[in-house]
XYZ file of C-alpha atoms in Angstrom:
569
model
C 4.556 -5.244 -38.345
C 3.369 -7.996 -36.369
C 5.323 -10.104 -33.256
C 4.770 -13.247 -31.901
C 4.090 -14.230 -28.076
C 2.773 -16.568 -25.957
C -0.821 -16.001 -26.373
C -2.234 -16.772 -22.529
C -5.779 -15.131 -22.754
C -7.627 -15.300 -25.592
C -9.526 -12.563 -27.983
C -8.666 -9.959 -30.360
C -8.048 -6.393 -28.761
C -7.767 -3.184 -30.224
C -6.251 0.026 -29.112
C -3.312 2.767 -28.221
C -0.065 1.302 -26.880
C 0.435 2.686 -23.429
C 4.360 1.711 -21.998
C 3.926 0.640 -18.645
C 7.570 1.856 -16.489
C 6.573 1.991 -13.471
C 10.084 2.136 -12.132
C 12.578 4.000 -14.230
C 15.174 4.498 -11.582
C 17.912 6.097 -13.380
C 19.395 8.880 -11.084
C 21.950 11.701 -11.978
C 24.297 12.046 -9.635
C 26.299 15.138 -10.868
C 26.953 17.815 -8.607
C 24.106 20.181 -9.431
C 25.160 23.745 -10.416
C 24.190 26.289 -7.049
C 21.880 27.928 -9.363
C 19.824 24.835 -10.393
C 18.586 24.247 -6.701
C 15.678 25.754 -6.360
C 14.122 24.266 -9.961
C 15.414 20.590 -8.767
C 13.556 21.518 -5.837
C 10.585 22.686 -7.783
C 11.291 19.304 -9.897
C 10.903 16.881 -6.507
C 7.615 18.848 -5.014
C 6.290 18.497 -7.992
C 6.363 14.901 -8.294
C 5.586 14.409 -4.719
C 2.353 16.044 -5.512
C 1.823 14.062 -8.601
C 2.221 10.905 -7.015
C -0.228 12.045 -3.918
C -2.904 12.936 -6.644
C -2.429 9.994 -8.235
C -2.808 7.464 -5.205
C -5.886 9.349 -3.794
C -7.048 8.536 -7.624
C -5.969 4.921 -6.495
C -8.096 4.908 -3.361
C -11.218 5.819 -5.133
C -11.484 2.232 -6.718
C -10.107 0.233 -3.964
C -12.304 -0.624 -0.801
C -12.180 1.214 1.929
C -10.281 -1.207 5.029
C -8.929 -3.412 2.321
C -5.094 -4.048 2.807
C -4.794 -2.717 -0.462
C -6.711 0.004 0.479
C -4.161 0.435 3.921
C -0.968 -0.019 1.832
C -1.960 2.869 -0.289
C -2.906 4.869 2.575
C 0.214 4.286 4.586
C 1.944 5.456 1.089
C 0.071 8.693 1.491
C 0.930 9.290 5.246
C 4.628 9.054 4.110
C 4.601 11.470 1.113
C 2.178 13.901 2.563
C 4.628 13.928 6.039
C 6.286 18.275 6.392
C 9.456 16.554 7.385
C 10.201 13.799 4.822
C 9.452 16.339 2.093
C 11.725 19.007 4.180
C 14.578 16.342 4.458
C 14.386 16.172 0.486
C 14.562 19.495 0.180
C 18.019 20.018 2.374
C 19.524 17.467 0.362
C 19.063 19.049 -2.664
C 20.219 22.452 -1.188
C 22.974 21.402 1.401
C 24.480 18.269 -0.692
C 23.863 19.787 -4.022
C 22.116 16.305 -5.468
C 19.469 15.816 -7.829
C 15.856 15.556 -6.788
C 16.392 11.578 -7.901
C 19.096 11.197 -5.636
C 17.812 13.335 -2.633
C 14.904 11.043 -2.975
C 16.805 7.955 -3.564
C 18.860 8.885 0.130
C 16.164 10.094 2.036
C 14.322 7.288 1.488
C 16.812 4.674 2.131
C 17.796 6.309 5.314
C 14.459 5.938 6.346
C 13.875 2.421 5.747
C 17.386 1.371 7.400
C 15.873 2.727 10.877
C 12.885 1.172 9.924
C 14.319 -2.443 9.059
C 16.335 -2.447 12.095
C 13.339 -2.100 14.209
C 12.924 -5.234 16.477
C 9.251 -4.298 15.677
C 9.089 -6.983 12.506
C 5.664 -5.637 10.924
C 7.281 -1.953 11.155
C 11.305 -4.184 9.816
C 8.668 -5.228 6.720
C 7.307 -2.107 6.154
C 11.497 -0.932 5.307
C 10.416 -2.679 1.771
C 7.722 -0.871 1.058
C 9.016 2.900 1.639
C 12.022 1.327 -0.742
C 9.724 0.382 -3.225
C 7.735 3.914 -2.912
C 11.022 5.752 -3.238
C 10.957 4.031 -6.757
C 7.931 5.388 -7.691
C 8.524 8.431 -7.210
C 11.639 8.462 -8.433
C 9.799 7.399 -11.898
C 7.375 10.244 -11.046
C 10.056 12.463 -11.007
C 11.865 10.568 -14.085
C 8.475 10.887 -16.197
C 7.416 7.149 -15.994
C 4.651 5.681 -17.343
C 2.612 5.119 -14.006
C 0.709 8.574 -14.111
C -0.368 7.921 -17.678
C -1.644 4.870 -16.566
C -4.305 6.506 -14.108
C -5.367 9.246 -16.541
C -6.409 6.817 -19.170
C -8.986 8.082 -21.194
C -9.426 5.565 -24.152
C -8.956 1.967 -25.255
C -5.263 0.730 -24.588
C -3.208 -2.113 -24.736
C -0.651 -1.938 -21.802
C 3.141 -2.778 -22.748
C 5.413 -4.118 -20.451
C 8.793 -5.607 -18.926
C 6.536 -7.195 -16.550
C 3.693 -6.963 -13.739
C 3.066 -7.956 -10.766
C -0.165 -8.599 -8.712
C 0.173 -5.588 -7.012
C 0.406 -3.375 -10.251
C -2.213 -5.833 -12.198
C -4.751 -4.795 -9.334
C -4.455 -1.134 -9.148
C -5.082 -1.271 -13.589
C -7.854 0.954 -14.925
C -9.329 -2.316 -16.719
C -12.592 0.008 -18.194
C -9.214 1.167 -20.151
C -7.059 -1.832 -20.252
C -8.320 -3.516 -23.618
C -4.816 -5.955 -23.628
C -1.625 -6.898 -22.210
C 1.487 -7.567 -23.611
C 4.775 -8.203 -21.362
C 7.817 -9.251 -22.539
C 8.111 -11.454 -19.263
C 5.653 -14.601 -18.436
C 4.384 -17.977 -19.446
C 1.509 -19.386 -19.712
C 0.707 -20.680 -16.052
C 2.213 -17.704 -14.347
C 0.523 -15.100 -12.282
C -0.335 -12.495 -14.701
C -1.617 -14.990 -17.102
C -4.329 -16.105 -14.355
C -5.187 -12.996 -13.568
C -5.685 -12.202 -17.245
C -7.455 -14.520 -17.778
C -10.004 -14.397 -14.952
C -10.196 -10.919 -15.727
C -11.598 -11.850 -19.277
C -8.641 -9.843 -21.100
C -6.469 -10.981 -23.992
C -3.118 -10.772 -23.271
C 0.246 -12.051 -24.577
C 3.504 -13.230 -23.123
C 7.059 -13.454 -23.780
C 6.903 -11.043 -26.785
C 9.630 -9.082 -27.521
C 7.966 -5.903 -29.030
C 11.210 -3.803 -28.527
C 12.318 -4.309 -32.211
C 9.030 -3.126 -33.484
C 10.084 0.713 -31.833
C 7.111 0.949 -30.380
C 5.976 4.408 -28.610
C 2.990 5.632 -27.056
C 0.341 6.063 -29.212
C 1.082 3.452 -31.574
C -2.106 2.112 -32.857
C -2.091 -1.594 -31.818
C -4.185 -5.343 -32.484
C -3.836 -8.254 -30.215
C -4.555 -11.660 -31.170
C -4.904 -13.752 -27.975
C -5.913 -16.542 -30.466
C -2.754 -16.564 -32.374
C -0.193 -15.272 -29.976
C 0.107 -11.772 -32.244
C 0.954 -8.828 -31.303
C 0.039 -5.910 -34.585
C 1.899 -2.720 -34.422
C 0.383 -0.096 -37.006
C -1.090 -2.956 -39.177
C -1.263 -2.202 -43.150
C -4.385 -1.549 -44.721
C -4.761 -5.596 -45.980
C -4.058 -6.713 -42.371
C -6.317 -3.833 -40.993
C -9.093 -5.195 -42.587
C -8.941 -8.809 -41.698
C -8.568 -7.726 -37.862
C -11.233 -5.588 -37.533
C -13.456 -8.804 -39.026
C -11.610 -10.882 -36.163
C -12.570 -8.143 -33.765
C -15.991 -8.000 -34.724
C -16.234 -12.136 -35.256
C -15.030 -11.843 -31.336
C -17.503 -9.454 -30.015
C -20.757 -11.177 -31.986
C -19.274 -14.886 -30.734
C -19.179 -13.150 -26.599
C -22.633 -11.561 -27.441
C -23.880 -15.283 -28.224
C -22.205 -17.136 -25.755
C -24.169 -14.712 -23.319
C -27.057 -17.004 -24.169
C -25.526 -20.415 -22.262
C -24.867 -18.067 -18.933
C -27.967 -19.031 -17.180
C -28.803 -22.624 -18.922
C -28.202 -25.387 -17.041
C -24.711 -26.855 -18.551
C -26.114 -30.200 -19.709
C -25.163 -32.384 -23.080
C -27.731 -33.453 -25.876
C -28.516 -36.483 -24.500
C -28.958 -35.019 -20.735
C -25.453 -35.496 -19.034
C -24.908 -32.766 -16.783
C -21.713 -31.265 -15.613
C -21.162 -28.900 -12.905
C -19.442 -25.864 -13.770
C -17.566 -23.889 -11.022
C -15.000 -21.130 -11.112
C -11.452 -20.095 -10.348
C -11.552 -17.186 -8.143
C -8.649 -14.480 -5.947
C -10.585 -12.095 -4.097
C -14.202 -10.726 -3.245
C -13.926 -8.366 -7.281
C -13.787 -12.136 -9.068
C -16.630 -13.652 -6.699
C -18.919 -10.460 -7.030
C -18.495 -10.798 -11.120
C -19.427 -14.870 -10.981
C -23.152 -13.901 -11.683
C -22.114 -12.854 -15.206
C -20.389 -16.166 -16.063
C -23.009 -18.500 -14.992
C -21.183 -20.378 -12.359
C -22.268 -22.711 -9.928
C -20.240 -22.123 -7.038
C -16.398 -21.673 -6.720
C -14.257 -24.411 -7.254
C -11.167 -22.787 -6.193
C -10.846 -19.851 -3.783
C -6.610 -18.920 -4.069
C -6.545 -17.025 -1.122
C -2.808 -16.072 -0.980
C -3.951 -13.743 -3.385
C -5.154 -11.821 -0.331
C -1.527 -11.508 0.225
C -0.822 -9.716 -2.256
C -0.832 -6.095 -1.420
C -1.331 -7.071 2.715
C 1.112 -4.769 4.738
C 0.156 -7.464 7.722
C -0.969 -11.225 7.304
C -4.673 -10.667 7.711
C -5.806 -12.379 11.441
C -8.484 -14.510 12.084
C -11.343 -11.978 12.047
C -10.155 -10.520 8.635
C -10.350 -13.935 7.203
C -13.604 -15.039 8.695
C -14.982 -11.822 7.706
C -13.482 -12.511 3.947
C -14.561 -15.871 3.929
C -18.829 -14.879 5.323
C -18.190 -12.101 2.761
C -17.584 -14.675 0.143
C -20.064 -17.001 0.960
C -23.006 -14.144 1.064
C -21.897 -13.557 -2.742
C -22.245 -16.202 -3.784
C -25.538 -16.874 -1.822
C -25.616 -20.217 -1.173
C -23.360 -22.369 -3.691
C -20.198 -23.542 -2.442
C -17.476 -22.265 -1.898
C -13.967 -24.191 -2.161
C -11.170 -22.576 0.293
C -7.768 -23.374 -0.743
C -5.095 -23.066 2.512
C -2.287 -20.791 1.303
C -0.456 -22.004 -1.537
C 2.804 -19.943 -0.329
C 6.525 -20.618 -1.417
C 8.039 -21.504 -5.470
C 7.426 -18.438 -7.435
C 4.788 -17.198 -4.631
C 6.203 -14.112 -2.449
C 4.768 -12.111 0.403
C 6.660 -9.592 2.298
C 3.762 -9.325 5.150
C 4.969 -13.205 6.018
C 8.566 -14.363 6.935
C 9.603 -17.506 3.961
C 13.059 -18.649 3.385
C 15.225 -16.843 2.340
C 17.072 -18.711 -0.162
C 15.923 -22.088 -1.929
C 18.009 -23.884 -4.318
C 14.525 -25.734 -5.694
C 11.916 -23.013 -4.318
C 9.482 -25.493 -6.502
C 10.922 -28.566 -4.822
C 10.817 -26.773 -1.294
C 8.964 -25.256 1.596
C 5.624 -24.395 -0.244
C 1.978 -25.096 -0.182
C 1.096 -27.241 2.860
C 4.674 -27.607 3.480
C 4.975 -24.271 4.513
C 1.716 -23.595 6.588
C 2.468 -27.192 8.672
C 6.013 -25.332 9.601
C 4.181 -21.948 10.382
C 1.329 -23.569 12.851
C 0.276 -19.966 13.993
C -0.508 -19.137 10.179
C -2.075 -22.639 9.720
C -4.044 -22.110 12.617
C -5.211 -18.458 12.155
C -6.620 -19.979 8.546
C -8.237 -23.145 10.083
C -10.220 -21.411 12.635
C -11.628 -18.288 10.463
C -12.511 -20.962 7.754
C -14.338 -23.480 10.658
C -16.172 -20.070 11.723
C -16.754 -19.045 8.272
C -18.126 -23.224 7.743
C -21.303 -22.438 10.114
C -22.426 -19.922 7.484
C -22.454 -21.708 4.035
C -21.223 -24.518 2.486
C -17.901 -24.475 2.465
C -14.928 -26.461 1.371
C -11.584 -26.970 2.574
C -8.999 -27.656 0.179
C -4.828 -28.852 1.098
C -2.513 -28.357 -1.585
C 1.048 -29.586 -1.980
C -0.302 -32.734 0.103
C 2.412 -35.608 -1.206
C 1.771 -38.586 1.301
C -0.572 -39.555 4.095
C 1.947 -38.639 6.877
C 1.173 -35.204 6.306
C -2.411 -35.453 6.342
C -2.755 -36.841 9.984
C -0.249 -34.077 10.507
C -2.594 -31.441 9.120
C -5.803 -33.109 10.675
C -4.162 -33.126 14.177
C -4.008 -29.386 13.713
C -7.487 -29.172 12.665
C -8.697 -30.821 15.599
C -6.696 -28.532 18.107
C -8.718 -26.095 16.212
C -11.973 -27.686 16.585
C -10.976 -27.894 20.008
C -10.021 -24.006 20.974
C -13.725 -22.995 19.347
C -15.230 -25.173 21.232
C -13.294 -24.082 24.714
C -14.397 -20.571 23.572
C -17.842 -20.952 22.839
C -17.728 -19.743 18.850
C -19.605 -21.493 16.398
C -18.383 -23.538 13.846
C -18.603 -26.114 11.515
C -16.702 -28.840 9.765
C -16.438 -28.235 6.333
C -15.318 -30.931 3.334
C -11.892 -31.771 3.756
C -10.025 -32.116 0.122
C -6.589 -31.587 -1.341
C -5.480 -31.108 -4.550
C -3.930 -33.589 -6.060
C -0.757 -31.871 -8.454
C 2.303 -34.057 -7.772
C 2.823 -38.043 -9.029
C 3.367 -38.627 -5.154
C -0.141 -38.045 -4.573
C -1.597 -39.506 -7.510
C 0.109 -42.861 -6.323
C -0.608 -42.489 -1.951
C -3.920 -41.389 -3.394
C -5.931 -44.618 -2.180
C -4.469 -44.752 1.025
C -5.259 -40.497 1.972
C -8.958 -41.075 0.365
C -10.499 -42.642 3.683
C -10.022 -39.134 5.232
C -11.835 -36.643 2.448
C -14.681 -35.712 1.459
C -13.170 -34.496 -2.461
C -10.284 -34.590 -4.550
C -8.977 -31.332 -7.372
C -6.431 -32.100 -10.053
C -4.252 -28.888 -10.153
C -3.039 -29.906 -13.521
C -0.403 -26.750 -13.786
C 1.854 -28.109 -11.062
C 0.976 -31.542 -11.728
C 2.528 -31.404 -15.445
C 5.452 -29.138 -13.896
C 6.644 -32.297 -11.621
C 5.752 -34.567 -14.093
C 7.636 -33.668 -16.269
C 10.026 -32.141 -14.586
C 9.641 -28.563 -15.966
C 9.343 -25.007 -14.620
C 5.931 -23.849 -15.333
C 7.057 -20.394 -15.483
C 10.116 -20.843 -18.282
C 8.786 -19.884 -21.340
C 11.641 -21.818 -22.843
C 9.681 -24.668 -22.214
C 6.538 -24.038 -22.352
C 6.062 -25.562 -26.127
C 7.665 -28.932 -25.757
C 6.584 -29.735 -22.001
C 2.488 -29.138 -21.731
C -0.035 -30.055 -19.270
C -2.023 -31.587 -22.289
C 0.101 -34.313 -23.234
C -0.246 -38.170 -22.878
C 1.885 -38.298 -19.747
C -0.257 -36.196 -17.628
C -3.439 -37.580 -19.067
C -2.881 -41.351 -17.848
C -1.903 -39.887 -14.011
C -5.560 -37.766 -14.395
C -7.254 -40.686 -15.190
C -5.754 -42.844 -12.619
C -6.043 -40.303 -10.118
C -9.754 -40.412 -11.236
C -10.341 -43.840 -11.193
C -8.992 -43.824 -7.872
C -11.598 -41.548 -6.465
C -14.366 -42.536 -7.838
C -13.507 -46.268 -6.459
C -14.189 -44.669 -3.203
C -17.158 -43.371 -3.868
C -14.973 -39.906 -3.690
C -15.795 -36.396 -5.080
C -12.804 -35.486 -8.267
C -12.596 -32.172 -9.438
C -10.320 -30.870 -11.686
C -8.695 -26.883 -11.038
C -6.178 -26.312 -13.723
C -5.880 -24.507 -16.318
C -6.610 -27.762 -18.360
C -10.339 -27.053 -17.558
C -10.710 -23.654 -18.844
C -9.807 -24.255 -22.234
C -12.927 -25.292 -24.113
C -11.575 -27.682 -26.486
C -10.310 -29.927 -23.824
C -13.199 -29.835 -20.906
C -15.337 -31.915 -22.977
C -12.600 -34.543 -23.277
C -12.546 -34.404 -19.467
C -16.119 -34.898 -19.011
C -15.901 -37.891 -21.063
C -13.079 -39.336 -19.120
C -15.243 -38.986 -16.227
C -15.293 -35.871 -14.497
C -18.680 -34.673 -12.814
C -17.420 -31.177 -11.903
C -15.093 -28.280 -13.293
C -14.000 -25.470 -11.956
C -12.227 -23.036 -14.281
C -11.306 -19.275 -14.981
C -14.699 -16.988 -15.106
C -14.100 -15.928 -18.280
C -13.879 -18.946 -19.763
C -17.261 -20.394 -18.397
C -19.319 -19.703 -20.999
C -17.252 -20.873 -23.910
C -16.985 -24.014 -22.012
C -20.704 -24.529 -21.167
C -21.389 -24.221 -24.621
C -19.073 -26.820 -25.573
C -20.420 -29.312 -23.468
C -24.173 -28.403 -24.468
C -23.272 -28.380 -27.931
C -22.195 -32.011 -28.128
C -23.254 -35.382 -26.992
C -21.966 -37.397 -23.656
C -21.430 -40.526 -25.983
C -18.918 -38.661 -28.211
C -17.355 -37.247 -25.294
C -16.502 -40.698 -24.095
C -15.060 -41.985 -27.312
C -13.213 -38.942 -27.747
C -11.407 -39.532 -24.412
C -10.787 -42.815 -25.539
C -9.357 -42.130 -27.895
C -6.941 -39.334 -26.009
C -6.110 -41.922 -23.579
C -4.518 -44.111 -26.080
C -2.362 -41.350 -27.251
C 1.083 -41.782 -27.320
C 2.481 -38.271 -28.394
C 2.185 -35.067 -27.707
C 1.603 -34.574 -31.478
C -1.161 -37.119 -31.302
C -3.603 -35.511 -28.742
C -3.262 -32.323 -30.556
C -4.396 -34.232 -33.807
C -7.204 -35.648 -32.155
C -8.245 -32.399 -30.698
C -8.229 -30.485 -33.922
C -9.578 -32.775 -36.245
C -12.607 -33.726 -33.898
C -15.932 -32.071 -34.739
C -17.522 -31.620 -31.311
């Protein structure tokens, strides 16, 4: 039986179906019998060990003094605490509840003291004993996230859906695909998919195919198929695909370390798409040239506390000797919309989250966060070549704004004695708002980078995210197209730098179009780096051109996609 999904990574991947239910809360909350006690008892200390076990598993792939590395740790303290366990344990005996529901009010007593705190890193830390309290609540339920950890061959996970936290803490030696029933193509899982270099599949509603754990699977990340228990005919034409998949990765291992130049000697630089200090330390097996785009909210992630200005300066010289020597592109935090952090305070309601306090808009209201970036990153500047990148940046009123704060900055190092130095100032350029100020905020940087994700989204008025839309409103259609290549014809007027970051550029069919419509530089998803090199070196700079052209006097939707699959490069 096969399903069909939004195929976000590509590849073909093979393996057992492992359900992913990380929080099956259901709770029983019948008076337990007198003589059931001391087994639901049994049941709870059980679990509490199982979860211990399987977080020191955790710790032993995480780095030790990384916030995820804390979180899990601060987990620990909690479970392995005499008098939390003890509390359990009365409430199963004196109240006569399951070992669910003792949990379930232990732990929500606990983080009621702890949310009334005035103490607001120990009020935020309330969430996280709530969200433990689910897990091991699912521990006790029989959930799927101790399978997870004691994965022992090729799976392909199955889930509601899965956030960065859980994505990060995946066995990916195991992992061989992902399929959620959640997602589009542009959201968070999808990047991290993708940059991960595993196929994966969105919005697919496997329920009706029964599956359980077990069930031999394929994944087409080509197609957007999901194979449950394929017949014999179907077998056999995967396990070519599979094997078509793994000889094509073998040969594009051939393009990593070649310069990424066309037949007749145009050369394009090729950087990558990047979330923490794993992604940088794997860029020597995708051939990149530096890092286009460093998304450092993803350090947010798992942080029990917004990391201070040594954490980040230390991140950010970390980086920088990784990459030894290339650049390295810093995007500010890109917080708000569909982005959520429970170690810093955002609002609390939005009626347009996409439309509100986000990106620069947020950091400009939160000066002590702007500031805590802007200084690490100046530090971190004095090491390496670094980049500064503003995103969300609409008109130039907020960019003397933003460079007023930079020069308070500048200003406190200097008072203190630290060294520092100025980096390139850019922004990224993702809303019509800046494609039109565009001329007038140019005098100021050093580089402009097309996020074309968000840029489509307020184009064209569409949530990114909704996978309801996702087929009739993409990035890749003629509307978005004429603002890139006014936004580069803008730039290059003034003798400016123009990048492009969005997904647009990782998908190897396309990136040669954009080199032909004039883009010197790239900077895409790891994984897709070599595909994409050998595209370029593959075909000519002349047919390039005409092919952009020829994309640029598309009218339709329908048309570009034409053009793109009938064109022989």
């Amino acid at each position: 039986m096969d399903m069909k999904g939004i195929a976000v990574s590509s590849g073909i991947a093979q393996g057992k179906a492992i359900l992913f239910e990380p929080f099956d809360n259901s709770l029983d909350y019948r008076l337990l019998p007198l003589s059931s006690i001391p087994a639901e008892q049994a049941k709870a200390s059980r679990a509490v060990t199982q979860l211990c076990q399987q977080l020191r598993n955790s710790l032993l792939s995480l780095e030790p003094g990384s916030t995820n590395y804390q979180l899990v740790e601060a987990d620990l303290l909690l479970l392995e605490d005499t008098e939390f366990t003890s509390q359990i344990n009365s409430s199963i005996n004196t109240l006569q509840l399951s070992a669910g529901a003792a949990v379930q009010r232990v732990f929500y007593h606990q983080a009621s003291e702890m949310e009334a705190l005035d103490d607001p890193y120990l009020a935020r830390r309330a969430q996280d004993v709530l969200c433990l309290s689910k897990r091991l609540i699912g521990t006790i339920n029989g959930a799927g996230g101790e399978r997870l950890q004691q994965l022992q061959e090729d799976s392909i996970l199955l889930a509601e859906d899965l956030t960065p936290a859980e994505f990060a803490l995946l066995p990916l030696n195991h992992i061989k695909g992902i399929v959620l029933k959640t997602g589009g193509i542009t959201s968070h899982t999808a990047i991290l998919a993708r940059a991960a270099g595993i196929p994966a599949l969105l919005s697919c509603n496997f329920d009706k195919a029964d599956i359980s754990n077990g069930t031999e699977l394929f994944l087409d990340g080509y197609h957007g198929k999901l194979y449950a228990e394929p017949n014999e005919q179907e077998l056999a034409a995967l396990q070519k695909q599979l094997a078509d998949d793994q000889q094509r990765r073998t040969a594009l291992a051939h393009y990593r370390d070649i310069p990424c130049v066309t037949q007749d000697g145009h050369h394009l630089t090729l950087l990558a798409n990047v979330g923490n200090l794993n992604d940088i330390a794997r860029l020597p097996q995708s051939g990149a040239e530096g890092i286009g785009l460093f998304r450092t909210e993803f350090m947010l992630m798992d942080a029990v506390a917004m990391p201070d200005e040594k954490e980040q300066f230390s991140l950010y010289c970390e980086a920088l000797q990784l990459i030894q020597g290339k650049s390295l592109t810093i995007r500010t935090l890109d917080v708000g919309a569909d982005k959520e952090f429970s170690c810093i305070n955002q609002p609390l309601t939005e009626d347009n989250p996409a439309l509100g306090v986000r990106g620069l808009r947020y950091t400009l209201r939160h000066k002590d966060v702007l500031h805590t970036q802007l200084r690490a990153v100046l530090r971190a500047a004095a090491f390496g070549p670094v980049r500064l990148m503003f995103p969300m940046v609409c008109q130039p009123e907020e960019l003397d704004e933003l460079f007023a704060e930079v020069e308070i900055c500048r200003q406190q190092l200097l008072l203190e004695q630290k060294a520092f130095a100025d980096p390139e100032y850019g922004i990224v350029v993702e809303t019509p708002a800046a494609v039109v100020n565009l001329a007038a905020m140019l005098p100021r940087l050093n580089f402009v980078s097309i996020g074309t994700n968000d840029l489509a989204q307020y184009t064209l008025a569409a949530d990114r995210g909704n996978p309801q839309l996702t087929a009739n409103y993409p990035a890749f259609c003629p509307a978005v197209l004429q603002l890139i290549a006014q936004t580069l014809t803008t730039a290059k007027a003034a003798g400016v730098t123009t990048s492009l970051c969005g997904e647009l550029a990782s998908d190897p069919c396309i990136a040669p179009l954009l080199m032909g419509m004039g883009f010197d530089e790239l900077s895409a998803n790891a994984a897709a780096l070599p595909e994409i090199k050998a595209a370029i070196c593959e075909g000519k700079f002349s047919e390039f051109v005409a092919l952009a052209q020829q994309a640029l006097q598309c009218q339709r939707i329908s048309e570009l996609e034409s053009l793109l699959s009938g064109c022989q490069i």
